[in-house]
Short mmCIF file of C-alpha atoms in Angstrom, two decimals:
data_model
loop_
_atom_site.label_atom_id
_atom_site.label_comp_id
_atom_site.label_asym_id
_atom_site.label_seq_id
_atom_site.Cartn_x
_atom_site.Cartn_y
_atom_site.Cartn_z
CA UNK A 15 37.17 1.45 -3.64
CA UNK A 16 35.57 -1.46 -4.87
CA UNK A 17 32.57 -1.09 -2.17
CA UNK A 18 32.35 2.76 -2.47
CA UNK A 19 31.29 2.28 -5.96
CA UNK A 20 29.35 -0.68 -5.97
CA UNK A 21 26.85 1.06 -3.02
CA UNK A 22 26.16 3.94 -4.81
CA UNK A 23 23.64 1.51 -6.14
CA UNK A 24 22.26 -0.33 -3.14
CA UNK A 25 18.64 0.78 -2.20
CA UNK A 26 19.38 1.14 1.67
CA UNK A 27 15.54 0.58 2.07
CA UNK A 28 16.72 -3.05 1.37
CA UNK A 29 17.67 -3.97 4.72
CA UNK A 30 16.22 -1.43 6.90
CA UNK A 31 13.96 -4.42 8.11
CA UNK A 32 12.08 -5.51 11.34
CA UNK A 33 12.89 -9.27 12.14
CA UNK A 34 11.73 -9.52 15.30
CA UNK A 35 10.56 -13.16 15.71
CA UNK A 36 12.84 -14.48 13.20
CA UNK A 37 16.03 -16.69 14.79
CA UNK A 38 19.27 -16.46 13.19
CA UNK A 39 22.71 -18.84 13.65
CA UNK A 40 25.69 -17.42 12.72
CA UNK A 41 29.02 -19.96 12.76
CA UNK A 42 32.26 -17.95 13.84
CA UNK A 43 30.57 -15.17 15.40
CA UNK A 44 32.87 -13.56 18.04
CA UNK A 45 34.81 -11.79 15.00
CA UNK A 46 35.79 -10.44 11.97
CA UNK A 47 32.63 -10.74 9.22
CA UNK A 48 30.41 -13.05 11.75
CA UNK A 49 30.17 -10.89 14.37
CA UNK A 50 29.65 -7.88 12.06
CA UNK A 51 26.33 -9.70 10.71
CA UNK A 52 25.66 -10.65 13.80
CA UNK A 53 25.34 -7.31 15.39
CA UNK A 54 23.67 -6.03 12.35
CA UNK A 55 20.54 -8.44 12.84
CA UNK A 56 20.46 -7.73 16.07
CA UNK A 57 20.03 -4.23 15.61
CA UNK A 58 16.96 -4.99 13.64
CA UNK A 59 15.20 -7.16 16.30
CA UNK A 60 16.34 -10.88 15.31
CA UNK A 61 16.77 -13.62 17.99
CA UNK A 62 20.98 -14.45 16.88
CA UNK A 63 22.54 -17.74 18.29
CA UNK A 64 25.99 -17.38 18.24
CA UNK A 65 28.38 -20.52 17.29
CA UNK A 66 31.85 -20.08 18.07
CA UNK A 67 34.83 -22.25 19.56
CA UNK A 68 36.53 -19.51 22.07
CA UNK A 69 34.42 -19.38 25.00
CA UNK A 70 35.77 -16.22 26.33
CA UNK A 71 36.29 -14.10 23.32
CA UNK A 72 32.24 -15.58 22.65
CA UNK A 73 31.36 -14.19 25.82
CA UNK A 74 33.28 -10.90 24.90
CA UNK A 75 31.43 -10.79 21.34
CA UNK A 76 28.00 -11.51 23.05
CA UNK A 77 28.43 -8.54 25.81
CA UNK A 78 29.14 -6.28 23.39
CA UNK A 79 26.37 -7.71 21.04
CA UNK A 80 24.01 -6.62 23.70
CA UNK A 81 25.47 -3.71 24.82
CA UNK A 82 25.00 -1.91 21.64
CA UNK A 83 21.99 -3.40 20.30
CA UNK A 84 20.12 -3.55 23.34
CA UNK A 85 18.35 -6.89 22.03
CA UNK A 86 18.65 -9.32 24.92
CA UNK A 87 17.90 -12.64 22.31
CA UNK A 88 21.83 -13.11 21.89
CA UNK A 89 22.54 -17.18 23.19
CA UNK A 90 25.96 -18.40 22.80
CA UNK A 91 26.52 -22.17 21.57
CA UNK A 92 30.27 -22.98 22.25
CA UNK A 93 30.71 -25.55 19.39
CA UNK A 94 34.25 -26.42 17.52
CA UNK A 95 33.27 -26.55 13.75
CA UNK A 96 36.40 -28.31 12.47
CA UNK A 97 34.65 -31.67 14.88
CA UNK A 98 32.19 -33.28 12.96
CA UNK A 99 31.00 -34.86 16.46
CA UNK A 100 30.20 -31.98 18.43
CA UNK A 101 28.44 -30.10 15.03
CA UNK A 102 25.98 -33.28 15.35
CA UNK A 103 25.29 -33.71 19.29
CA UNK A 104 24.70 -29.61 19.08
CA UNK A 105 22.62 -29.60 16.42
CA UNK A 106 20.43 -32.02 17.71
CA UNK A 107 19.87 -30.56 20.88
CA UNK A 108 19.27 -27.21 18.89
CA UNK A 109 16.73 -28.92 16.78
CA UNK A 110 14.54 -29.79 19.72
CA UNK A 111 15.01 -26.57 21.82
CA UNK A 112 15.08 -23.62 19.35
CA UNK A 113 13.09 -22.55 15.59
CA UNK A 114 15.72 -21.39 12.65
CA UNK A 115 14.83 -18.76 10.03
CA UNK A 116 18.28 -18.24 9.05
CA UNK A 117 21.90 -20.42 8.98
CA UNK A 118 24.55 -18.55 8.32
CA UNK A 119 27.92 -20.19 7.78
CA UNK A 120 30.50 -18.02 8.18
CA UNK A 121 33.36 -19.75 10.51
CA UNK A 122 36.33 -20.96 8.51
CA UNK A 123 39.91 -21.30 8.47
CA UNK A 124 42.78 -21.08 6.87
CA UNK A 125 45.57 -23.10 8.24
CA UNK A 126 49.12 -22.55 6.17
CA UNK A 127 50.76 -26.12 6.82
CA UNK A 128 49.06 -29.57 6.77
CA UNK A 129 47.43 -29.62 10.12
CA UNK A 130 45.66 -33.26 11.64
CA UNK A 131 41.88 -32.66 13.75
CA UNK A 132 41.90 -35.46 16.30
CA UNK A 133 39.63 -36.78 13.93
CA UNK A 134 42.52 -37.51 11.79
CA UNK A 135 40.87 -35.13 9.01
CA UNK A 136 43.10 -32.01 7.52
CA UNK A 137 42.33 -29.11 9.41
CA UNK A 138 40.96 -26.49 6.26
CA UNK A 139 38.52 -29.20 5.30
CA UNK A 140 37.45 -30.29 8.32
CA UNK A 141 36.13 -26.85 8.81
CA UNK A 142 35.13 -24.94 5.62
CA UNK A 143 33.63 -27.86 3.99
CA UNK A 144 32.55 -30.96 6.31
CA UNK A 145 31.59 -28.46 8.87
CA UNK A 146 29.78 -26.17 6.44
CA UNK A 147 28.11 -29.46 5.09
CA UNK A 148 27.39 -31.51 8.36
CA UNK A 149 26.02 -27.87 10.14
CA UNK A 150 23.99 -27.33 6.88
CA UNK A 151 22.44 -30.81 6.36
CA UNK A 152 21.81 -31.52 9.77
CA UNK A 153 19.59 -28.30 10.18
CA UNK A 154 17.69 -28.73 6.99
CA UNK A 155 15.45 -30.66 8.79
CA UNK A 156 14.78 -27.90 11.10
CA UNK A 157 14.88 -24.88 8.29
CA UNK A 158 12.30 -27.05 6.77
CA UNK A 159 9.94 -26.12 9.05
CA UNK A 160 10.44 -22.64 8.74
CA UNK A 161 8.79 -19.32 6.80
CA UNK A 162 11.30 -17.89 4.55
CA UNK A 163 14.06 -20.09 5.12
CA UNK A 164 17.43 -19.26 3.99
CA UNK A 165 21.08 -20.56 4.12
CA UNK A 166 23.97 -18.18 3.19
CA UNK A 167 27.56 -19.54 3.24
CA UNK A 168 30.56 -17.45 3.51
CA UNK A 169 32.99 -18.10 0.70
CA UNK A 170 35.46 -16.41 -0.94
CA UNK A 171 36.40 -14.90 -4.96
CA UNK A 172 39.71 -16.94 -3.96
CA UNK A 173 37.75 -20.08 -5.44
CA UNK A 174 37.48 -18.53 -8.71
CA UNK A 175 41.19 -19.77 -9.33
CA UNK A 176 40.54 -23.26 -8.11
CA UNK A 177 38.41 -26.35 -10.23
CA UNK A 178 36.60 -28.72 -7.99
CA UNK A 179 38.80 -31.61 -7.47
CA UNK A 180 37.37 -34.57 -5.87
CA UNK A 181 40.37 -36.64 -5.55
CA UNK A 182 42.49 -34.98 -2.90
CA UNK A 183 40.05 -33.48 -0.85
CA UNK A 184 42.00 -33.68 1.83
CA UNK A 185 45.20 -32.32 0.53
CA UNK A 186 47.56 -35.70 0.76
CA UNK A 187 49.25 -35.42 -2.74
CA UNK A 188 52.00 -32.93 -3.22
CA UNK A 189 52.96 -29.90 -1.60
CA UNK A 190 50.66 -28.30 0.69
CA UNK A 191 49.89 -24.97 -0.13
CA UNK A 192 47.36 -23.18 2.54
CA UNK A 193 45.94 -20.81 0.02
CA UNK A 194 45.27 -23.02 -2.57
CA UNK A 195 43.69 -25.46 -0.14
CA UNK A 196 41.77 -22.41 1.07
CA UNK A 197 40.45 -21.73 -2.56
CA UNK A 198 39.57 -25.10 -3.06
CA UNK A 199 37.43 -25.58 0.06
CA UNK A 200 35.53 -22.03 -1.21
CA UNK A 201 35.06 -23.76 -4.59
CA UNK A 202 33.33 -27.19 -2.87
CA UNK A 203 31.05 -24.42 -0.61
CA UNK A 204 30.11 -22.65 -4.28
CA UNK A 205 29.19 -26.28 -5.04
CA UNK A 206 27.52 -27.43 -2.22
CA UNK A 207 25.48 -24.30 -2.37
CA UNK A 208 24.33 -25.25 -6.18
CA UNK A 209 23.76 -29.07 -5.19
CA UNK A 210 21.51 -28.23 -1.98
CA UNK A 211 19.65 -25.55 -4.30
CA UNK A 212 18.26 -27.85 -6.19
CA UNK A 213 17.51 -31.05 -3.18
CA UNK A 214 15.82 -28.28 -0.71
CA UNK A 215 13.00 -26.28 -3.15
CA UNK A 216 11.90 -24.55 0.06
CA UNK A 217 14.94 -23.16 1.48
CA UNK A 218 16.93 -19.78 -0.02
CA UNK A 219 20.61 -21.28 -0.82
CA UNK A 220 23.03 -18.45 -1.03
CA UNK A 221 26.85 -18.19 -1.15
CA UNK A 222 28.89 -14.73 -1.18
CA UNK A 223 32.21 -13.28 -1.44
CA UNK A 224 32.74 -10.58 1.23
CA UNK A 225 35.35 -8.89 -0.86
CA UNK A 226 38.65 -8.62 1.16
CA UNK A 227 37.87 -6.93 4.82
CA UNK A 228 40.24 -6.16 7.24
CA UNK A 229 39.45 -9.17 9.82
CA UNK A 230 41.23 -10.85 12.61
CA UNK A 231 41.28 -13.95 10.14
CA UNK A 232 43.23 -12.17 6.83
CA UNK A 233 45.38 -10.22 8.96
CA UNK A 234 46.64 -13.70 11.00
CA UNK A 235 46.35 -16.10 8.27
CA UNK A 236 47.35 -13.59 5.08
CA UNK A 237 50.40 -11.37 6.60
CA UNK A 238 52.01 -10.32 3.30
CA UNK A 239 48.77 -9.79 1.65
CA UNK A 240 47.52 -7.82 4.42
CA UNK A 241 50.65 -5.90 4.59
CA UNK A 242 50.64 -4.71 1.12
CA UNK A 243 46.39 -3.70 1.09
CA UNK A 244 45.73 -2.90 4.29
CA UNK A 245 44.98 0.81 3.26
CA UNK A 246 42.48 -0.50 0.78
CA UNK A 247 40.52 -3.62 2.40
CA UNK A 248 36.80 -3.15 3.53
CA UNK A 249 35.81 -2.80 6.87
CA UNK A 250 34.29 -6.04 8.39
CA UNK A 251 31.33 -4.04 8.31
CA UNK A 252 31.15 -3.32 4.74
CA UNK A 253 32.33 -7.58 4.20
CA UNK A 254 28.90 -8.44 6.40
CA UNK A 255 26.69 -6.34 3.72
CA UNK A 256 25.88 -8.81 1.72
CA UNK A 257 25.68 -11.61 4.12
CA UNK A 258 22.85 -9.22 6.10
CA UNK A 259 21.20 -8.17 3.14
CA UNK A 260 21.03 -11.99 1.42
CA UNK A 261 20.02 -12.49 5.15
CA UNK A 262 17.59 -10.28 5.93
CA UNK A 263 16.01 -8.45 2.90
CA UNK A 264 12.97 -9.67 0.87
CA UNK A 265 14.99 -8.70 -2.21
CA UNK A 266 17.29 -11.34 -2.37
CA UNK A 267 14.48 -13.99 -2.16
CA UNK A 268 13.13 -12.71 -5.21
CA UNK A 269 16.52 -14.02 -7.16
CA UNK A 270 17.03 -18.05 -7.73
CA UNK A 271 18.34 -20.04 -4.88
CA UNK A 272 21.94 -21.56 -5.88
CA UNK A 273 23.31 -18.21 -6.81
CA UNK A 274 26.75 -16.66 -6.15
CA UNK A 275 26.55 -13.24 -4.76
CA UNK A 276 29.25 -10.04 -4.37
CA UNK A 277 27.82 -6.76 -3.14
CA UNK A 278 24.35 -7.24 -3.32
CA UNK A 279 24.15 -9.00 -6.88
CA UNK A 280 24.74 -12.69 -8.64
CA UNK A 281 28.34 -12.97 -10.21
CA UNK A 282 29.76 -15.72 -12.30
CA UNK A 283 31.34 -18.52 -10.60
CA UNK A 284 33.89 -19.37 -12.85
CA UNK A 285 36.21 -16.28 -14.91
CA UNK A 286 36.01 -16.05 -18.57
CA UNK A 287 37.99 -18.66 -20.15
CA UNK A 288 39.15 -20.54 -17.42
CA UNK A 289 39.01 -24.06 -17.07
CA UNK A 290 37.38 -24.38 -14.14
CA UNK A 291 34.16 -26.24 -14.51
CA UNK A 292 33.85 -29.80 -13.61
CA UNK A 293 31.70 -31.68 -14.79
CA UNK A 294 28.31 -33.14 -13.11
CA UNK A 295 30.01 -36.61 -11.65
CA UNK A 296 32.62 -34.67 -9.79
CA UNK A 297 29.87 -32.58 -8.45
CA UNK A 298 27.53 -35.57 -7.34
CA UNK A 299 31.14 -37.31 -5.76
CA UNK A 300 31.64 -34.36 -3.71
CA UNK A 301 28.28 -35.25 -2.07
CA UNK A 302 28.39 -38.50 -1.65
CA UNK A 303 31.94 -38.60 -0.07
CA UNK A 304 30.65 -35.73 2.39
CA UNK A 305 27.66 -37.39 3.16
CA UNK A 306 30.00 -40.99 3.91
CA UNK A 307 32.35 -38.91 6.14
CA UNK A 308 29.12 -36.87 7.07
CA UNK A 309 27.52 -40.29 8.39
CA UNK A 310 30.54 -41.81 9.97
CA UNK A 311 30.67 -39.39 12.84
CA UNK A 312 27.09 -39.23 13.30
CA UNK A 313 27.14 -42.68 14.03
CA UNK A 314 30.28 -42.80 16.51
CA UNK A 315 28.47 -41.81 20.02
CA UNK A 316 29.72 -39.06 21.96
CA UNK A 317 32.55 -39.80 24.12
#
């Protein structure tokens, strides 16, 4: 009931807004939370690209996008997110054919045993945080340019369990535990979010947690946990109201950029009494190392 009670307070003017004219991208948009926010801009007039790595279930997501909607601005980009390549060649091509209001980085996974890319980089990281980062940086350029530019990331109150730990990042030492991995990756996004906050004045830096919806991803990736709440997780509805309201509604400009949001408002990143806050090294490390990996596939050209 979480939602139910936190709404009661939401001013529904909020996001009952016109954004015609504005162009949206939202990563991992053929299900779940993305597709949710997806549709819900649409609704109110945006132009929405659509990033995801199935073609066909895309093509699905994108029908039925403009079926209901009626807004014919839906474009598809079929781009892999866990391959730092293609995130590079497609966002340069996007950069010279399209305008961005909006990034939205919602794709992710959550992979339960220590999976390679072909990039030789562990599978949860090569998605949720060099993805998030490469998509992120190399559109900044592009955001720059833009009125009212904003960047939410989809994370997750699972990081609230996990400190920042620079040393493993990808998950070589010790057992692997999915999860935990998972956590961790949400905990570098919360990070990222705070770093780019303060290197990008002009953009809106935002990062949420969703609450726990029942999507495609949670029910596939989380059995047991699914099993025992599936009577009380959100819809993937009520999981994209935050993401469209830190997306769409003048509101949530009005707050600091940096900030970690659930249902509509800032929350701590870090539980009483827990240790874990790193300190600011750690935090300028993760950078650096994301911006070496980051730079390393930029360079390689595209085979």
């Amino acid at each position: 009931g979480g939602y139910e009670s936190a709404s009661k307070r939401f001013n529904p003017a909020d996001v009952e807004v016109d954004v015609a004219g504005r162009s949206f991208l939202v990563t991992g948009a053929n299900s779940g939370i993305g597709k949710a926010t997806a549709k819900e801009i649409a609704r109110r007039g945006g132009t929405v690209h659509l990033v995801c790595r199935n073609k066909e279930r895309a093509e699905v997501a994108k029908e039925e996008i403009v079926t209901e909607t009626g807004n014919q601005n839906i474009f598809l980009h079929i781009v892999d997110i866990s391959n730092p390549k293609e995130i590079w060649k497609f966002a340069e091509k996007f950069q010279n054919e399209h305008k961005l209001n909006v990034l939205i980085n919602n794709a992710g996974c959550m992979v339960n045993t220590r999976e390679l890319t072909e990039d030789g980089l562990e599978k949860n990281f090569a998605t949720n945080t060099l993805g998030t980062y490469i998509m992120t940086t190399a559109l900044v350029p592009l955001l720059e340019k833009a009125a009212d530019a904003r960047v939410i990331t989809v994370s997750s109150g699972g990081m609230l369990v996990q400190k920042l730990n620079v040393s493993d990042l990808q998950s070589e030492n010790g057992p692997f535990d999915g999860t935990m991995v998972y956590a961790q990756n949400k905990r570098q996004q919360v990070v990222l979010t705070e770093q780019w906050a303060k290197a990008h004045r002009n953009i809106h830096f935002s990062v949420m947690h969703p609450g726990w919806a029942d999507t495609p991803a949670v029910r596939s990736a989380m059995p047991d946990f699914y099993e025992r709440m599936k009577n009380s997780l959100r819809t993937e509805a009520q999981g994209a109201d935050t993401v469209l309201w830190l997306a769409v509604s003048p509101e949530a400009t009005k707050l600091p950029s940096g900030l970690f949001f659930q249902d509509r408002q800032p929350v701590p990143t870090h539980l009483p009494l827990a240790y874990t806050h790193s300190p600011p090294e750690d935090e300028e490390k993760l950078m650096e190392v994301l911006e070496e990996f980051s730079q390393k596939f930029k360079s390689v050209s595209p085979r």
